[in-house]
Short mmCIF file of C-alpha atoms in Angstrom, two decimals:
data_model
loop_
_atom_site.label_atom_id
_atom_site.label_comp_id
_atom_site.label_asym_id
_atom_site.label_seq_id
_atom_site.Cartn_x
_atom_site.Cartn_y
_atom_site.Cartn_z
CA MET J 475 0.11 -0.08 -0.04
CA GLU J 476 1.63 3.16 -0.70
CA HIS J 477 1.51 6.90 0.90
CA ASP J 478 -0.36 8.98 0.67
CA TYR J 479 2.23 12.14 -1.10
CA ASN J 480 -0.88 14.74 -0.92
CA LEU J 481 -2.21 14.31 2.38
CA LEU J 482 1.71 13.85 4.06
CA ILE J 483 3.23 17.10 2.48
CA GLU J 484 0.04 19.49 3.64
CA ASN J 485 0.97 17.28 7.48
CA LEU J 486 4.78 18.37 6.71
CA LYS J 487 3.95 22.02 5.80
CA GLY J 488 1.78 22.40 8.36
CA ARG J 489 4.46 21.84 10.93
CA ARG J 490 6.32 23.84 9.13
CA TYR J 491 3.45 26.56 9.60
CA ASP J 492 5.43 30.11 11.19
CA GLU J 493 2.62 32.61 12.10
CA ALA J 494 4.55 35.98 11.48
CA LEU J 495 4.72 34.82 7.60
CA ARG J 496 1.39 33.44 7.70
CA GLU J 497 3.35 30.41 5.45
CA PRO J 498 5.52 27.18 5.48
CA ILE J 499 8.88 27.71 5.93
CA LEU J 500 10.56 25.09 2.84
CA SER J 501 13.91 24.97 1.34
CA SER J 502 14.59 25.71 -1.37
CA GLY J 503 14.99 21.66 -2.98
CA PHE J 504 11.03 21.58 -1.45
CA GLU J 505 10.27 24.56 -4.00
CA ASN J 506 12.50 24.06 -6.62
CA SER J 507 13.65 20.53 -7.43
CA ASN J 508 11.84 17.98 -9.86
CA LEU J 509 11.68 15.28 -7.66
CA PRO J 510 8.97 12.79 -7.07
CA ASP J 511 6.52 13.96 -4.21
CA SER J 512 8.05 10.65 -2.51
CA VAL J 513 11.85 11.70 -2.59
CA LYS J 514 10.55 15.72 -1.21
CA TYR J 515 9.28 14.16 1.53
CA ALA J 516 12.05 12.31 2.72
CA LEU J 517 14.57 14.32 1.82
CA GLU J 518 12.55 17.82 3.62
CA SER J 519 11.89 15.62 6.57
CA MET J 520 15.49 15.07 6.76
CA GLN J 521 16.52 19.11 6.99
CA GLU J 522 17.54 20.88 9.90
CA ILE J 523 14.90 23.59 10.66
CA ASP J 524 16.65 26.71 11.42
CA VAL J 525 17.66 27.47 14.24
CA SER J 526 16.07 31.31 15.06
CA TYR J 527 12.24 28.92 15.16
CA ALA J 528 13.29 27.54 18.86
CA TYR J 529 14.43 31.00 19.73
CA LYS J 530 11.35 31.61 19.62
CA VAL J 531 9.73 28.43 22.10
CA TYR J 532 12.88 29.45 24.23
CA ASN J 533 11.06 32.62 24.78
CA ASN J 534 7.67 30.37 25.05
CA SER J 535 10.14 27.83 27.26
CA ARG J 536 11.10 30.40 29.64
CA ARG J 537 7.45 32.36 29.97
CA ILE J 538 5.89 29.44 31.12
CA HIS J 539 9.25 28.58 33.56
CA GLU J 540 8.79 32.23 35.11
CA ILE J 541 4.94 31.80 36.01
CA ILE J 542 5.93 28.44 37.83
CA ASN J 543 9.78 30.09 39.13
CA ARG J 544 7.51 32.57 41.08
CA GLU J 545 4.44 30.31 42.01
CA LEU J 546 7.17 28.00 43.87
CA THR J 547 9.06 30.02 46.05
CA LYS J 548 5.97 31.13 46.96
CA ARG J 549 5.24 27.67 48.22
CA ASN J 550 8.27 27.38 49.85
CA ILE J 551 9.15 24.18 47.33
CA PRO J 552 12.83 24.78 45.94
CA VAL J 553 13.55 22.82 42.58
CA GLU J 554 16.28 23.74 39.85
CA TYR J 555 15.94 23.64 36.57
CA ARG J 556 16.87 22.19 32.63
CA TYR J 557 15.69 21.49 29.81
CA GLN J 558 15.86 17.69 27.51
CA GLY J 559 13.89 16.75 23.88
CA ALA J 560 14.45 17.31 20.55
CA LEU J 561 14.88 20.57 20.16
CA LYS J 562 17.98 19.65 22.28
CA THR J 563 19.89 17.91 19.68
CA PHE J 564 18.06 19.87 16.82
CA THR J 565 16.36 17.03 15.21
CA ASN J 566 12.71 18.84 15.39
CA ILE J 567 10.67 18.58 13.09
CA LEU J 568 8.57 21.33 14.67
CA LEU J 569 8.80 24.62 13.75
CA TYR J 570 7.95 25.11 17.13
CA GLY J 571 7.74 22.88 19.82
CA ASP J 572 10.28 19.84 20.94
CA VAL J 573 10.93 21.33 24.20
CA GLU J 574 10.87 19.62 28.21
CA ILE J 575 11.17 21.65 31.09
CA ILE J 576 12.40 19.34 33.94
CA VAL J 577 11.22 20.77 36.53
CA LEU J 578 14.25 18.86 39.32
CA ARG J 579 12.90 18.76 43.58
CA LYS J 580 15.48 20.28 45.51
CA ASN J 581 16.57 18.54 48.85
CA PRO J 582 14.03 14.87 48.23
CA SER J 583 13.31 12.63 50.77
CA PRO J 584 14.05 8.27 50.52
CA GLN J 585 10.43 8.06 48.66
CA ALA J 586 11.44 10.32 45.56
CA HIS J 587 8.27 9.14 43.72
CA VAL J 588 5.71 10.78 46.22
CA ASP J 589 7.66 14.14 45.46
CA ILE J 590 7.66 14.40 42.40
CA LYS J 591 3.73 13.08 42.86
CA LYS J 592 3.56 16.22 44.73
CA LEU J 593 5.70 18.75 42.79
CA GLY J 594 3.20 17.90 39.69
CA GLU J 595 -0.01 18.22 41.52
CA GLU J 596 1.10 21.00 42.73
CA LEU J 597 3.27 22.63 38.73
CA MET J 598 -1.02 21.00 37.87
CA ASP J 599 -2.54 23.07 40.17
CA ILE J 600 0.02 26.70 38.84
CA LEU J 601 -0.35 25.88 34.82
CA ASN J 602 -4.25 25.41 35.39
CA GLY J 603 -4.74 29.14 36.86
CA ASP J 604 -2.36 30.51 33.74
CA TYR J 605 -5.88 31.42 31.44
CA ASN J 606 -2.37 32.11 29.15
CA PHE J 607 -2.46 29.13 28.02
CA LYS J 608 -3.94 27.56 25.37
CA SER J 609 -4.76 24.07 27.35
CA VAL J 610 -3.23 22.61 30.41
CA ASP J 611 -2.42 18.32 29.36
CA PHE J 612 -2.02 15.39 32.78
CA SER J 613 -3.36 12.86 31.14
CA ASP J 614 0.31 11.43 30.41
CA LYS J 615 0.61 10.69 34.47
CA THR J 616 4.24 11.65 33.76
CA ARG J 617 4.89 14.91 31.48
CA ILE J 618 2.83 17.86 32.16
CA ARG J 619 2.04 18.93 28.09
CA VAL J 620 1.62 23.29 27.84
CA THR J 621 0.15 24.23 24.96
CA ALA J 622 1.73 28.12 24.56
CA GLN J 623 0.89 31.00 22.92
CA LYS J 624 2.91 33.70 20.57
CA PRO J 625 3.61 31.41 18.70
CA THR J 626 1.54 28.28 19.94
CA CYS J 627 4.10 25.30 20.67
CA GLU J 628 3.50 22.94 22.60
CA ILE J 629 6.13 22.56 25.54
CA ASP J 630 6.44 19.54 28.49
CA ILE J 631 7.14 20.18 31.61
CA LEU J 632 8.22 17.24 33.68
CA PRO J 633 8.36 17.09 37.21
CA SER J 634 11.47 15.53 38.78
CA VAL J 635 14.77 14.75 40.92
CA TRP J 636 18.26 14.34 40.41
CA VAL J 637 20.84 10.91 40.89
CA GLU J 638 24.31 11.74 41.42
CA THR J 639 25.56 9.33 39.44
CA PRO J 640 29.47 8.25 40.53
CA ASP J 641 30.21 9.66 37.57
CA PHE J 642 29.23 12.94 38.80
CA LEU J 643 30.15 12.47 42.82
CA ARG J 644 34.47 11.36 40.90
CA THR J 645 34.50 14.55 38.33
CA LYS J 646 31.50 17.16 39.50
CA ASN J 647 30.56 17.64 36.06
CA GLU J 648 26.60 18.02 35.64
CA ILE J 649 26.90 15.41 32.58
CA TYR J 650 27.27 12.51 34.72
CA LYS J 651 23.69 14.00 36.69
CA GLY J 652 20.68 11.75 35.78
CA ILE J 653 17.10 12.03 36.77
CA VAL J 654 14.07 10.00 38.21
CA GLU J 655 10.43 10.78 36.20
CA PHE J 656 7.77 8.41 38.00
CA ASP J 657 5.00 6.88 35.46
CA PHE J 658 1.84 7.76 37.56
CA ILE J 659 -0.33 4.71 35.40
CA ASN J 660 1.99 2.63 35.51
CA LYS J 661 3.55 3.08 38.69
CA LYS J 662 6.83 2.61 36.97
CA VAL J 663 10.14 4.46 38.03
CA LYS J 664 12.94 5.13 35.33
CA LYS J 665 16.16 6.44 35.72
CA TYR J 666 18.31 8.43 33.01
CA LEU J 667 20.76 10.34 31.98
CA PRO J 668 19.52 13.24 29.72
CA PHE J 669 22.50 15.09 29.26
CA LEU J 670 25.30 13.11 28.58
CA ASN J 671 21.79 11.04 25.86
CA ILE J 672 22.17 14.21 24.47
CA ALA J 673 26.29 15.72 24.26
CA ARG J 674 27.39 11.70 22.91
CA PHE J 675 24.21 11.49 20.73
CA ASN J 676 25.41 15.42 19.07
CA ALA J 677 28.57 14.26 18.88
CA ARG J 678 28.08 10.88 17.28
CA ASN J 679 25.72 12.68 14.76
CA ASP J 680 29.18 15.30 14.52
CA HIS J 681 31.23 12.05 13.11
CA THR J 682 28.22 10.88 10.99
CA ASN J 683 28.38 14.53 8.34
CA GLY J 684 24.57 14.69 10.40
CA THR J 685 23.09 11.91 9.27
CA LEU J 686 22.74 10.20 12.44
CA LYS J 687 19.86 13.66 12.96
CA SER J 688 17.96 13.29 9.52
CA LEU J 689 16.68 9.73 9.37
CA SER J 690 16.13 10.63 13.25
CA ARG J 691 13.43 13.41 11.60
CA LEU J 692 12.46 12.21 9.38
CA LEU J 693 11.16 8.14 12.00
CA GLY J 694 10.14 11.46 13.84
CA THR J 695 8.46 12.61 10.72
CA LEU J 696 6.92 9.05 9.18
CA LYS J 697 5.69 8.50 13.88
CA LYS J 698 4.30 11.78 13.63
CA ASP J 699 2.32 10.91 10.43
CA ALA J 700 1.34 7.50 10.74
CA GLU J 701 -3.18 7.13 10.96
CA GLU J 702 -3.10 4.66 14.30
CA PRO J 703 -0.87 6.72 17.31
CA ILE J 704 2.84 5.38 17.62
CA ASP J 705 4.20 5.42 21.32
CA LEU J 706 7.57 5.88 20.85
CA ARG J 707 9.57 8.95 22.53
CA ASP J 708 12.08 11.24 20.18
CA SER J 709 14.85 9.40 23.04
CA GLU J 710 13.61 5.62 21.79
CA ILE J 711 13.92 6.98 18.33
CA ASN J 712 17.94 8.53 19.16
CA SER J 713 19.31 5.41 20.78
CA MET J 714 17.57 2.80 18.52
CA LEU J 715 19.47 5.12 15.21
CA TYR J 716 22.84 5.45 17.97
CA ALA J 717 23.57 2.04 18.16
CA MET J 718 23.46 1.66 14.29
CA PRO J 719 27.57 1.38 13.61
CA GLU J 720 28.65 4.82 12.64
CA GLY J 721 30.86 3.92 9.59
CA ASP J 722 27.30 2.89 8.46
CA LEU J 723 25.66 6.00 8.16
CA LYS J 724 28.83 8.18 7.50
CA VAL J 725 27.83 9.84 3.89
CA GLU J 726 27.75 12.62 1.98
CA PRO J 727 24.59 14.76 1.92
CA GLU J 728 23.65 13.89 -1.69
CA HIS J 729 23.37 9.92 -0.66
CA LEU J 730 21.64 10.11 2.20
CA LEU J 731 18.48 8.11 0.48
CA SER J 732 20.89 4.87 0.58
CA LEU J 733 20.37 4.55 4.27
CA LEU J 734 17.02 3.78 4.02
CA PRO J 735 17.69 0.06 4.13
CA LEU J 736 20.13 0.16 6.43
CA VAL J 737 18.12 1.72 8.83
CA GLU J 738 14.90 -0.74 7.79
CA SER J 739 17.38 -3.65 8.06
CA HIS J 740 17.84 -2.36 11.35
CA LEU J 741 14.59 -2.24 12.34
CA ASN J 742 13.78 -5.44 11.43
CA ASN J 743 16.62 -6.76 14.19
CA LEU J 744 14.95 -4.87 16.84
CA ILE J 745 11.85 -6.91 16.21
CA GLU J 746 12.98 -10.31 15.39
CA ASP J 747 15.43 -10.89 18.23
CA ASP J 748 14.27 -10.58 20.92
CA GLU J 749 16.96 -10.11 23.20
CA LEU J 750 18.71 -7.43 20.60
CA TYR J 751 14.97 -5.64 21.61
CA LYS J 752 15.63 -5.73 25.30
CA SER J 753 19.41 -4.84 25.25
CA LEU J 754 19.10 -2.25 23.17
CA ARG J 755 21.18 0.38 25.55
CA SER J 756 20.26 4.50 25.20
CA PRO J 757 23.99 7.01 24.43
CA SER J 758 24.33 7.41 28.07
CA ARG J 759 24.88 3.13 28.05
CA MET J 760 22.97 3.91 31.79
CA GLU J 761 19.32 2.23 30.70
CA LYS J 762 17.84 -0.29 28.57
CA VAL J 763 15.45 1.34 26.16
CA PHE J 764 12.80 -1.35 26.03
CA ALA J 765 13.94 -3.38 28.54
CA SER J 766 10.77 -3.25 30.77
CA GLN J 767 8.36 -1.50 27.38
CA PRO J 768 7.89 -5.27 25.48
CA GLU J 769 4.86 -3.46 24.24
CA LYS J 770 6.70 -0.84 23.05
CA LYS J 771 7.62 -3.45 20.25
CA GLU J 772 4.13 -2.96 17.84
CA SER J 773 4.83 0.55 17.74
CA LEU J 774 8.12 -0.24 16.59
CA LYS J 775 7.12 -2.59 14.08
CA LYS J 776 4.27 0.66 13.32
CA VAL J 777 6.81 2.53 12.01
CA HIS J 778 9.35 -0.18 10.38
CA ALA J 779 5.46 -0.75 8.13
CA SER J 780 6.19 2.51 7.60
CA LEU J 781 9.64 3.11 6.61
CA GLN J 782 9.51 0.15 4.22
CA THR J 783 6.95 1.80 2.15
CA LEU J 784 8.46 4.99 2.23
CA ILE J 785 11.15 2.45 0.69
CA HIS J 786 9.34 0.61 -1.95
CA ASP J 787 7.78 4.03 -3.08
CA ILE J 788 10.73 6.11 -3.34
CA LYS J 789 12.53 3.41 -5.29
CA LYS J 790 9.07 3.09 -7.34
CA ASP J 791 9.55 6.64 -8.06
CA LEU J 792 12.82 6.53 -8.99
CA ALA J 793 12.19 3.83 -11.51
CA GLU J 794 10.29 5.81 -13.59
CA SER J 795 13.55 8.42 -14.31
CA GLY J 796 16.18 5.82 -14.40
CA LYS J 797 17.24 6.19 -11.18
CA SER J 798 17.80 4.38 -7.62
CA LEU J 799 18.35 5.37 -3.75
CA GLU J 800 22.10 5.30 -4.07
CA GLU J 801 22.50 7.57 -7.08
CA GLN J 802 23.53 10.40 -6.13
CA LEU J 803 20.79 13.70 -5.73
CA GLU J 804 21.37 17.45 -5.20
CA TYR J 805 18.98 18.97 -2.76
CA GLN J 806 19.19 22.70 -1.15
CA SER J 807 18.94 22.56 2.22
CA LEU J 808 18.37 27.16 1.96
#
């Protein structure tokens, strides 16, 4: 079954819509090339969004941060703030969005989940009392999603506490500090090193000519455009791609499409080999990504199937003009 590229391209344009200019922000390659729609959809999805839009998202984030800080200070609740999310690796696929504010309770008790639960309740009380937001949603029961305005963007807020790892205690380098989040629906604690994950992913991307982030944006786009919900977080997608051999990913931008079969094969291996699936680790090597989440394999199958369809469509469309996935395709990013 082929994808409907008229619909997918409209979805892509919607994610890139500039509210001030009242038009989608697309690359020169998309506007000027005569490539098939399947190819343009894939290559445009891989493009990095102009960093100037990140500043606007961070401005919204800072406003939320200031509201939370002012009210928590009044309530005598000491916290710190950090950021994570796709915007920290520039794998974001939305013109505005893909950032998460981590609100970290200082001086936590031995029962971290109790502190996180209380902090989450306080944050909901604060955010629900502010009418500047379009919506405030805590149905996830792990992180709060706020829809902010001017520009309209979704920003996640994660109540959490610090984890001081042996490497942090030895080096005093915050990159080795971990955090704890708690899923109140499934009663699961998750401890991980977000800042080390981000740093290692960014470094690996530099070693692969930027292809790692391009592929992350593509899989994120396929997840977003799926007809059925796909429950994979950006960090999980990044971990899957990070696990691929670095040398396999090192190609020039003109040969990005040649990597798609390698990614498809890698995802298929994770699906077929249960031990490989369970043993997959994050870039920090601290946490096993899917070991306690067997249900995520269904979402992995969905994104894999969508990628298979995209590859099939691209091959078919390129073959009509005597081309293949391995050929050099010029696609201007600016």
